[in-house]
């Protein structure tokens, strides 16, 4: 079976499930995205182990749990743990035992990178638990998916100039620019489907630019990790798509910047 066929046969039902979870929102969406976050984190741990810099999974998971528990924790505990993490990081950077320093830094990175992305995805959904948050989240996801689809086919059809040959040889500038049209289409679908959309069109359009810049950056970060690990995909859990990091690499960087923009304009 061709790779594209496998991607479509798995991707369409998976996308429908994901959008349904967005529609449900609340605790269900938080648990759903939390499970995806944990799997993505563990994929990253596995890749760093292949780089001969094995993270400490328990430290990464505890960091992620602490991050996701912010709203439930007393202020003194948040400040104390945060200060402890900062001091421990400074100590690791100054420590001459390179093995300890490297393991601490990659453990912290694994505990923060994907968890922050999915945390801010939830923040977008919770801007307003009603339809406002739902449509903003739909728009974010559709922009990311639209960018991916147009960048893929634009790169295959017109791609000539490599975007980052040392990191991801298959990506081209033509695909990068094609993706902008896909992100714009994704926003328009959400905008026209909502009744009404929470933002006017001109206020929402800058999100297209943010997604079209930070989405490819997230893709390149994941590609760099896979190249250093000597792996084609982060795992083989998703037929035709590789792993969860492969599928959500763009969302991890897009969610924080889009949330900050929405929080500013709203």
Coordinates of C-alpha atoms in Angstrom, one line a residue:
X1 CA 0.0 0.0 0.0
X2 CA 1.4 3.4 -0.9
X3 CA 2.5 5.7 1.9
X4 CA 0.0 8.4 1.0
X5 CA -2.9 6.0 0.9
X6 CA -1.9 4.7 4.4
X7 CA -1.7 8.3 5.6
X8 CA -5.2 9.1 4.3
X9 CA -6.9 5.9 5.5
X10 CA -5.6 6.4 9.1
X11 CA -5.5 10.2 9.1
X12 CA -9.1 11.0 8.2
X13 CA -10.7 8.9 11.0
X14 CA -8.0 10.0 13.5
X15 CA -8.7 13.7 12.6
X16 CA -12.4 13.2 13.1
X17 CA -11.7 11.7 16.6
X18 CA -9.5 14.6 17.4
X19 CA -12.0 17.2 16.3
X20 CA -14.7 15.4 18.3
X21 CA -12.6 15.6 21.4
X22 CA -12.2 19.4 20.8
X23 CA -15.9 19.6 20.5
X24 CA -16.3 17.8 23.9
X25 CA -13.8 20.0 25.6
X26 CA -13.5 20.1 29.3
X27 CA -11.9 17.3 31.3
X28 CA -12.3 14.8 28.4
X29 CA -10.2 16.9 26.1
X30 CA -7.6 17.5 28.8
X31 CA -7.2 13.8 29.5
X32 CA -7.1 13.0 25.8
X33 CA -4.4 15.6 25.0
X34 CA -2.6 14.6 28.3
X35 CA -2.2 11.0 27.1
X36 CA -0.9 12.2 23.7
X37 CA 1.5 14.5 25.5
X38 CA 2.9 11.6 27.6
X39 CA 3.4 9.4 24.6
X40 CA 5.1 12.2 22.7
X41 CA 7.4 12.8 25.7
X42 CA 8.3 9.2 25.9
X43 CA 9.1 9.1 22.1
X44 CA 11.5 12.0 22.7
X45 CA 13.1 10.2 25.7
X46 CA 13.6 7.1 23.4
X47 CA 15.2 9.2 20.7
X48 CA 17.7 10.9 23.1
X49 CA 18.7 7.5 24.3
X50 CA 19.7 6.7 20.8
X51 CA 21.9 9.8 20.8
X52 CA 23.8 8.4 23.8
X53 CA 22.4 11.1 26.1
X54 CA 19.8 9.1 28.1
X55 CA 17.3 11.3 29.9
X56 CA 15.8 10.4 33.2
X57 CA 12.2 9.6 32.3
X58 CA 10.9 10.0 35.9
X59 CA 12.3 13.6 36.0
X60 CA 10.8 14.4 32.6
X61 CA 7.4 13.1 33.6
X62 CA 7.5 14.8 37.0
X63 CA 8.4 18.1 35.3
X64 CA 5.4 17.6 32.8
X65 CA 3.1 16.8 35.7
X66 CA 4.2 19.9 37.6
X67 CA 3.7 22.0 34.6
X68 CA 0.2 20.7 34.0
X69 CA -0.7 21.0 37.6
X70 CA 0.0 24.8 37.9
X71 CA -3.7 25.9 38.3
X72 CA -4.2 23.3 41.1
X73 CA -1.1 24.0 43.2
X74 CA -0.7 26.7 45.9
X75 CA 1.4 29.7 44.9
X76 CA 4.2 29.0 47.4
X77 CA 4.7 25.5 46.0
X78 CA 4.8 26.7 42.4
X79 CA 7.4 29.3 43.3
X80 CA 9.5 26.9 45.4
X81 CA 9.6 24.1 42.7
X82 CA 10.2 26.6 39.9
X83 CA 13.1 28.1 41.9
X84 CA 14.5 24.6 42.6
X85 CA 14.4 23.7 38.9
X86 CA 16.2 27.0 37.9
X87 CA 18.9 26.5 40.5
X88 CA 19.4 22.8 39.6
X89 CA 19.7 23.8 35.9
X90 CA 22.3 26.5 36.7
X91 CA 24.2 23.9 38.7
X92 CA 24.0 21.4 35.9
X93 CA 25.3 24.1 33.4
X94 CA 28.2 24.9 35.7
X95 CA 29.0 21.3 36.6
X96 CA 32.1 19.9 35.0
X97 CA 30.7 16.4 34.9
X98 CA 29.4 16.6 31.3
X99 CA 27.4 13.4 31.6
X100 CA 25.3 14.8 34.5
X101 CA 24.8 18.1 32.9
X102 CA 23.7 16.6 29.5
X103 CA 21.3 14.2 31.2
X104 CA 19.7 16.9 33.3
X105 CA 19.3 19.3 30.3
X106 CA 17.7 16.7 28.0
X107 CA 15.5 15.4 30.8
X108 CA 14.3 19.0 31.4
X109 CA 13.8 19.6 27.7
X110 CA 11.7 16.4 27.3
X111 CA 9.6 17.4 30.3
X112 CA 8.9 20.9 29.0
X113 CA 8.8 20.8 25.1
X114 CA 5.8 18.7 24.3
X115 CA 4.0 19.4 27.6
X116 CA 4.1 23.1 27.0
X117 CA 2.7 22.7 23.5
X118 CA -0.3 20.6 24.6
X119 CA -0.8 22.8 27.7
X120 CA -1.3 25.8 25.5
X121 CA -3.5 23.9 23.2
X122 CA -5.8 23.4 26.2
X123 CA -5.4 27.1 27.1
X124 CA -6.8 28.0 23.7
X125 CA -9.7 25.6 24.2
X126 CA -10.3 27.1 27.6
X127 CA -10.2 30.8 26.5
X128 CA -14.0 30.3 26.7
X129 CA -15.3 26.8 27.6
X130 CA -18.3 27.5 25.3
X131 CA -18.2 27.7 21.5
X132 CA -15.7 30.5 21.5
X133 CA -12.9 28.3 22.7
X134 CA -14.1 25.4 20.5
X135 CA -14.0 27.5 17.3
X136 CA -10.6 29.0 18.1
X137 CA -9.2 25.6 18.6
X138 CA -10.8 24.2 15.5
X139 CA -9.3 27.2 13.6
X140 CA -5.8 26.5 15.0
X141 CA -5.9 22.8 14.1
X142 CA -7.3 23.4 10.6
X143 CA -4.7 26.0 9.9
X144 CA -1.9 23.5 10.9
X145 CA -3.4 20.7 8.9
X146 CA -4.0 23.0 5.9
X147 CA -0.4 24.1 6.0
X148 CA 0.9 20.5 6.2
X149 CA -1.3 19.4 3.2
X150 CA -0.4 22.4 0.9
X151 CA 3.3 22.3 1.9
X152 CA 3.4 18.6 1.1
X153 CA 1.8 18.8 -2.3
X154 CA 3.4 22.2 -3.1
X155 CA 6.8 20.8 -2.3
X156 CA 6.2 17.7 -4.4
X157 CA 4.9 19.6 -7.4
X158 CA 7.1 22.7 -7.5
X159 CA 9.9 22.1 -4.9
X160 CA 13.4 23.0 -6.2
X161 CA 15.1 25.0 -3.5
X162 CA 15.9 23.1 -0.3
X163 CA 14.6 24.8 2.9
X164 CA 17.0 23.2 5.4
X165 CA 19.0 20.5 3.6
X166 CA 21.2 19.6 6.5
X167 CA 18.1 18.9 8.7
X168 CA 15.3 17.8 6.4
X169 CA 16.4 17.4 2.7
X170 CA 12.8 16.9 1.5
X171 CA 11.5 20.3 2.6
X172 CA 11.7 23.1 0.1
X173 CA 11.0 26.9 0.0
X174 CA 8.3 26.3 -2.5
X175 CA 6.5 23.9 -0.1
X176 CA 7.0 26.5 2.7
X177 CA 5.3 29.2 0.8
X178 CA 2.6 26.9 -0.5
X179 CA 1.7 26.1 3.1
X180 CA 0.6 29.7 3.7
X181 CA -2.3 29.1 1.3
X182 CA -3.3 26.0 3.2
X183 CA -3.2 27.7 6.6
X184 CA -5.4 30.5 5.2
X185 CA -7.8 27.9 3.8
X186 CA -8.0 26.2 7.2
X187 CA -8.9 29.5 8.9
X188 CA -11.5 30.3 6.2
X189 CA -13.2 26.9 6.8
X190 CA -13.5 27.6 10.5
X191 CA -14.5 31.2 9.9
X192 CA -17.3 30.3 7.5
X193 CA -18.5 27.3 9.5
X194 CA -18.8 29.2 12.8
X195 CA -21.9 31.2 13.5
X196 CA -20.4 33.6 14.3
X197 CA -16.6 33.2 14.5
X198 CA -15.2 34.8 17.7
X199 CA -12.9 37.2 15.8
X200 CA -13.3 39.3 12.7
X201 CA -11.4 38.1 9.7
X202 CA -8.7 40.8 9.8
X203 CA -7.9 40.1 13.5
X204 CA -7.7 36.4 12.9
X205 CA -5.5 36.6 9.8
X206 CA -2.1 37.2 11.7
X207 CA -2.6 33.7 13.1
X208 CA -2.1 32.3 9.6
X209 CA 1.4 33.9 9.5
X210 CA 2.2 32.6 13.0
X211 CA 1.2 29.0 12.1
X212 CA 3.0 29.2 8.8
X213 CA 6.2 30.2 10.5
X214 CA 6.2 28.3 13.8
X215 CA 4.7 25.1 12.3
X216 CA 7.6 24.5 10.0
X217 CA 10.0 25.4 12.8
X218 CA 8.4 22.7 15.0
X219 CA 8.8 20.3 12.1
X220 CA 12.5 21.1 11.8
X221 CA 13.1 20.7 15.5
X222 CA 11.6 17.2 15.3
X223 CA 13.5 16.4 12.1
X224 CA 16.8 17.5 13.8
X225 CA 16.1 15.2 16.8
X226 CA 15.3 12.3 14.5
X227 CA 18.4 12.9 12.4
X228 CA 20.7 13.0 15.5
X229 CA 19.0 9.8 16.7
X230 CA 19.4 8.1 13.3
X231 CA 15.6 7.5 13.1
X232 CA 13.2 8.1 10.2
X233 CA 10.2 8.5 12.5
X234 CA 9.8 9.1 16.2
X235 CA 8.0 5.8 16.5
X236 CA 5.8 3.5 14.4
X237 CA 2.6 3.9 16.4
X238 CA 0.6 5.8 13.8
X239 CA 0.3 4.0 10.4
X240 CA 1.6 6.2 7.6
X241 CA 2.4 9.0 10.0
X242 CA 5.2 7.6 12.1
X243 CA 4.9 8.6 15.8
X244 CA 3.0 11.2 17.8
X245 CA 5.9 13.7 17.7
X246 CA 5.8 13.3 13.9
X247 CA 2.1 14.1 13.9
X248 CA 2.1 16.9 16.4
X249 CA 5.5 18.6 15.9
X250 CA 3.9 21.7 14.3
X251 CA 1.2 22.0 16.9
X252 CA 3.7 21.9 19.8
X253 CA 5.2 25.3 18.7
X254 CA 2.1 26.8 17.2
X255 CA -0.1 26.5 20.2
X256 CA 1.9 28.8 22.6
X257 CA 2.4 31.6 20.1
X258 CA -1.2 31.5 18.8
X259 CA -2.5 31.4 22.4
X260 CA -0.4 34.5 23.3
X261 CA -1.7 36.3 20.2
X262 CA -5.3 35.4 21.0
X263 CA -4.9 36.4 24.6
X264 CA -3.5 39.7 23.5
X265 CA -6.3 40.6 21.0
X266 CA -9.1 39.3 23.1

